[in-house]
Amino acid sequence: SDGSIRLHQMTSEYPLMQWNDSTNGQPVIALQWALTRPAVFFVLDASSNIYIWDLLENDLSPVAKQTIPSENVVTMALLGEPEKTNGLLGIALAKGSGQIDIQYVKKKWALP
């Protein structure tokens, strides 16, 4: 609820990494690892901002931020086929109105 993100290993109760205030204090609504690139994950906050983290490029802060204008995004899901190396990765965004928006991610964050 405070925008912090913790990366845990299953064998320990203590996080390997912790990023406090990673969303400028906005609650985290959804977080999902990329299906095609293991070091990348996506975070959706309560202000409809999507943060892209690439731990191989920068493990201190997100490498990109995209604001979804005009309407409240209530959740997201990633779309892709991990067994294929074509670099296609999409984000399905569910909006408060019930509309679904699908956007594709740049290949630099989708290629294995």
PDB file of C-alpha atoms in Angstrom:
ATOM      1  CA  SER A   1       0.000   0.000   0.000  1.00  0.00           C
ATOM      2  CA  ASP A   2       2.997   2.356   0.359  1.00  0.00           C
ATOM      3  CA  GLY A   3       4.571   1.682  -3.052  1.00  0.00           C
ATOM      4  CA  SER A   4       7.392  -0.517  -1.796  1.00  0.00           C
ATOM      5  CA  ILE A   5       8.396  -3.671  -3.682  1.00  0.00           C
ATOM      6  CA  ARG A   6      10.275  -6.630  -2.211  1.00  0.00           C
ATOM      7  CA  LEU A   7      12.044  -9.437  -4.056  1.00  0.00           C
ATOM      8  CA  HIS A   8      12.084 -12.659  -2.034  1.00  0.00           C
ATOM      9  CA  GLN A   9      13.758 -16.013  -2.358  1.00  0.00           C
ATOM     10  CA  MET A  10      11.460 -18.869  -1.380  1.00  0.00           C
ATOM     11  CA  THR A  11      13.892 -20.190   1.237  1.00  0.00           C
ATOM     12  CA  SER A  12      14.095 -16.987   3.295  1.00  0.00           C
ATOM     13  CA  GLU A  13      11.660 -14.678   5.027  1.00  0.00           C
ATOM     14  CA  TYR A  14      13.966 -11.720   4.371  1.00  0.00           C
ATOM     15  CA  PRO A  15      13.927  -9.991   0.978  1.00  0.00           C
ATOM     16  CA  LEU A  16      16.911 -10.176  -1.373  1.00  0.00           C
ATOM     17  CA  MET A  17      16.111  -6.632  -2.522  1.00  0.00           C
ATOM     18  CA  GLN A  18      13.687  -3.980  -1.387  1.00  0.00           C
ATOM     19  CA  TRP A  19      12.710  -0.800  -3.187  1.00  0.00           C
ATOM     20  CA  ASN A  20      10.943   1.684  -0.919  1.00  0.00           C
ATOM     21  CA  ASP A  21       8.615   4.294  -2.380  1.00  0.00           C
ATOM     22  CA  SER A  22       9.108   2.817  -5.863  1.00  0.00           C
ATOM     23  CA  THR A  23       5.830   4.315  -7.084  1.00  0.00           C
ATOM     24  CA  ASN A  24       6.139   7.705  -5.361  1.00  0.00           C
ATOM     25  CA  GLY A  25       3.962   6.439  -2.527  1.00  0.00           C
ATOM     26  CA  GLN A  26       1.109   5.163  -4.710  1.00  0.00           C
ATOM     27  CA  PRO A  27      -0.240   1.702  -3.796  1.00  0.00           C
ATOM     28  CA  VAL A  28       0.878  -1.155  -6.050  1.00  0.00           C
ATOM     29  CA  ILE A  29      -2.166  -2.636  -7.791  1.00  0.00           C
ATOM     30  CA  ALA A  30      -0.445  -5.382  -9.814  1.00  0.00           C
ATOM     31  CA  LEU A  31       3.042  -6.750 -10.415  1.00  0.00           C
ATOM     32  CA  GLN A  32       3.985  -9.385 -12.966  1.00  0.00           C
ATOM     33  CA  TRP A  33       7.216 -10.822 -14.336  1.00  0.00           C
ATOM     34  CA  ALA A  34       7.703 -10.694 -18.091  1.00  0.00           C
ATOM     35  CA  LEU A  35       6.866 -14.026 -19.705  1.00  0.00           C
ATOM     36  CA  THR A  36       9.687 -13.796 -22.238  1.00  0.00           C
ATOM     37  CA  ARG A  37      12.511 -12.106 -20.303  1.00  0.00           C
ATOM     38  CA  PRO A  38      13.193 -13.301 -16.735  1.00  0.00           C
ATOM     39  CA  ALA A  39      14.891 -10.141 -15.384  1.00  0.00           C
ATOM     40  CA  VAL A  40      12.029  -7.813 -16.354  1.00  0.00           C
ATOM     41  CA  PHE A  41       8.879  -7.114 -14.368  1.00  0.00           C
ATOM     42  CA  PHE A  42       6.008  -4.647 -14.654  1.00  0.00           C
ATOM     43  CA  VAL A  43       4.289  -2.727 -11.872  1.00  0.00           C
ATOM     44  CA  LEU A  44       0.906  -0.977 -12.036  1.00  0.00           C
ATOM     45  CA  ASP A  45       0.162   1.650  -9.378  1.00  0.00           C
ATOM     46  CA  ALA A  46      -3.120   3.190  -8.216  1.00  0.00           C
ATOM     47  CA  SER A  47      -2.573   6.277 -10.410  1.00  0.00           C
ATOM     48  CA  SER A  48      -2.547   4.166 -13.615  1.00  0.00           C
ATOM     49  CA  ASN A  49       1.232   4.350 -14.050  1.00  0.00           C
ATOM     50  CA  ILE A  50       3.097   1.331 -15.397  1.00  0.00           C
ATOM     51  CA  TYR A  51       6.725   0.955 -14.323  1.00  0.00           C
ATOM     52  CA  ILE A  52       9.085  -1.320 -16.228  1.00  0.00           C
ATOM     53  CA  TRP A  53      11.948  -2.800 -14.245  1.00  0.00           C
ATOM     54  CA  ASP A  54      14.890  -4.503 -15.970  1.00  0.00           C
ATOM     55  CA  LEU A  55      17.157  -5.801 -13.222  1.00  0.00           C
ATOM     56  CA  LEU A  56      19.988  -6.480 -15.682  1.00  0.00           C
ATOM     57  CA  GLU A  57      19.989  -2.849 -16.816  1.00  0.00           C
ATOM     58  CA  ASN A  58      19.276  -1.115 -13.487  1.00  0.00           C
ATOM     59  CA  ASP A  59      18.481  -2.749 -10.155  1.00  0.00           C
ATOM     60  CA  LEU A  60      17.918   0.549  -8.296  1.00  0.00           C
ATOM     61  CA  SER A  61      14.943   2.019 -10.149  1.00  0.00           C
ATOM     62  CA  PRO A  62      12.573   1.395 -13.066  1.00  0.00           C
ATOM     63  CA  VAL A  63      13.996   1.780 -16.578  1.00  0.00           C
ATOM     64  CA  ALA A  64      10.738   3.253 -17.891  1.00  0.00           C
ATOM     65  CA  LYS A  65       7.419   4.667 -16.726  1.00  0.00           C
ATOM     66  CA  GLN A  66       4.253   5.011 -18.783  1.00  0.00           C
ATOM     67  CA  THR A  67       1.134   6.819 -17.594  1.00  0.00           C
ATOM     68  CA  ILE A  68      -2.171   5.564 -18.969  1.00  0.00           C
ATOM     69  CA  PRO A  69      -4.175   8.768 -19.437  1.00  0.00           C
ATOM     70  CA  SER A  70      -7.875   9.492 -19.157  1.00  0.00           C
ATOM     71  CA  GLU A  71      -9.137   6.440 -17.297  1.00  0.00           C
ATOM     72  CA  ASN A  72      -8.436   4.426 -14.173  1.00  0.00           C
ATOM     73  CA  VAL A  73      -6.676   1.107 -14.863  1.00  0.00           C
ATOM     74  CA  VAL A  74      -7.787  -1.462 -12.284  1.00  0.00           C
ATOM     75  CA  THR A  75      -5.517  -4.386 -13.197  1.00  0.00           C
ATOM     76  CA  MET A  76      -3.122  -5.720 -15.825  1.00  0.00           C
ATOM     77  CA  ALA A  77      -2.001  -9.054 -17.229  1.00  0.00           C
ATOM     78  CA  LEU A  78       0.968  -9.846 -19.458  1.00  0.00           C
ATOM     79  CA  LEU A  79       0.517 -11.763 -22.699  1.00  0.00           C
ATOM     80  CA  GLY A  80       3.232 -13.703 -24.470  1.00  0.00           C
ATOM     81  CA  GLU A  81       4.643 -17.104 -25.266  1.00  0.00           C
ATOM     82  CA  PRO A  82       7.848 -17.848 -23.332  1.00  0.00           C
ATOM     83  CA  GLU A  83       8.794 -20.718 -25.637  1.00  0.00           C
ATOM     84  CA  LYS A  84       8.913 -18.425 -28.681  1.00  0.00           C
ATOM     85  CA  THR A  85      11.837 -16.093 -29.302  1.00  0.00           C
ATOM     86  CA  ASN A  86       9.971 -13.570 -31.480  1.00  0.00           C
ATOM     87  CA  GLY A  87       9.991 -10.958 -28.715  1.00  0.00           C
ATOM     88  CA  LEU A  88       6.239 -10.380 -28.658  1.00  0.00           C
ATOM     89  CA  LEU A  89       5.029  -9.319 -25.223  1.00  0.00           C
ATOM     90  CA  GLY A  90       1.774  -7.513 -24.573  1.00  0.00           C
ATOM     91  CA  ILE A  91       0.042  -5.949 -21.605  1.00  0.00           C
ATOM     92  CA  ALA A  92      -3.726  -6.253 -21.213  1.00  0.00           C
ATOM     93  CA  LEU A  93      -5.065  -3.335 -19.189  1.00  0.00           C
ATOM     94  CA  ALA A  94      -8.517  -3.531 -17.613  1.00  0.00           C
ATOM     95  CA  LYS A  95     -10.075  -0.110 -17.110  1.00  0.00           C
ATOM     96  CA  GLY A  96     -12.708   0.939 -14.608  1.00  0.00           C
ATOM     97  CA  SER A  97     -15.293   1.266 -17.396  1.00  0.00           C
ATOM     98  CA  GLY A  98     -14.846  -2.404 -18.315  1.00  0.00           C
ATOM     99  CA  GLN A  99     -12.839  -1.621 -21.448  1.00  0.00           C
ATOM    100  CA  ILE A 100      -9.753  -3.758 -22.148  1.00  0.00           C
ATOM    101  CA  ASP A 101      -6.743  -2.143 -23.791  1.00  0.00           C
ATOM    102  CA  ILE A 102      -3.852  -4.223 -25.170  1.00  0.00           C
ATOM    103  CA  GLN A 103      -0.468  -2.623 -25.721  1.00  0.00           C
ATOM    104  CA  TYR A 104       2.734  -4.201 -26.979  1.00  0.00           C
ATOM    105  CA  VAL A 105       6.053  -3.794 -25.183  1.00  0.00           C
ATOM    106  CA  LYS A 106       9.206  -2.654 -26.965  1.00  0.00           C
ATOM    107  CA  LYS A 107      11.337  -5.572 -28.059  1.00  0.00           C
ATOM    108  CA  LYS A 108      14.276  -4.511 -25.862  1.00  0.00           C
ATOM    109  CA  TRP A 109      12.186  -5.479 -22.798  1.00  0.00           C
ATOM    110  CA  ALA A 110      10.604  -8.538 -24.401  1.00  0.00           C
ATOM    111  CA  LEU A 111      13.398 -10.428 -26.194  1.00  0.00           C
ATOM    112  CA  PRO A 112      14.887 -13.325 -24.209  1.00  0.00           C
TER     113      PRO A 112
END
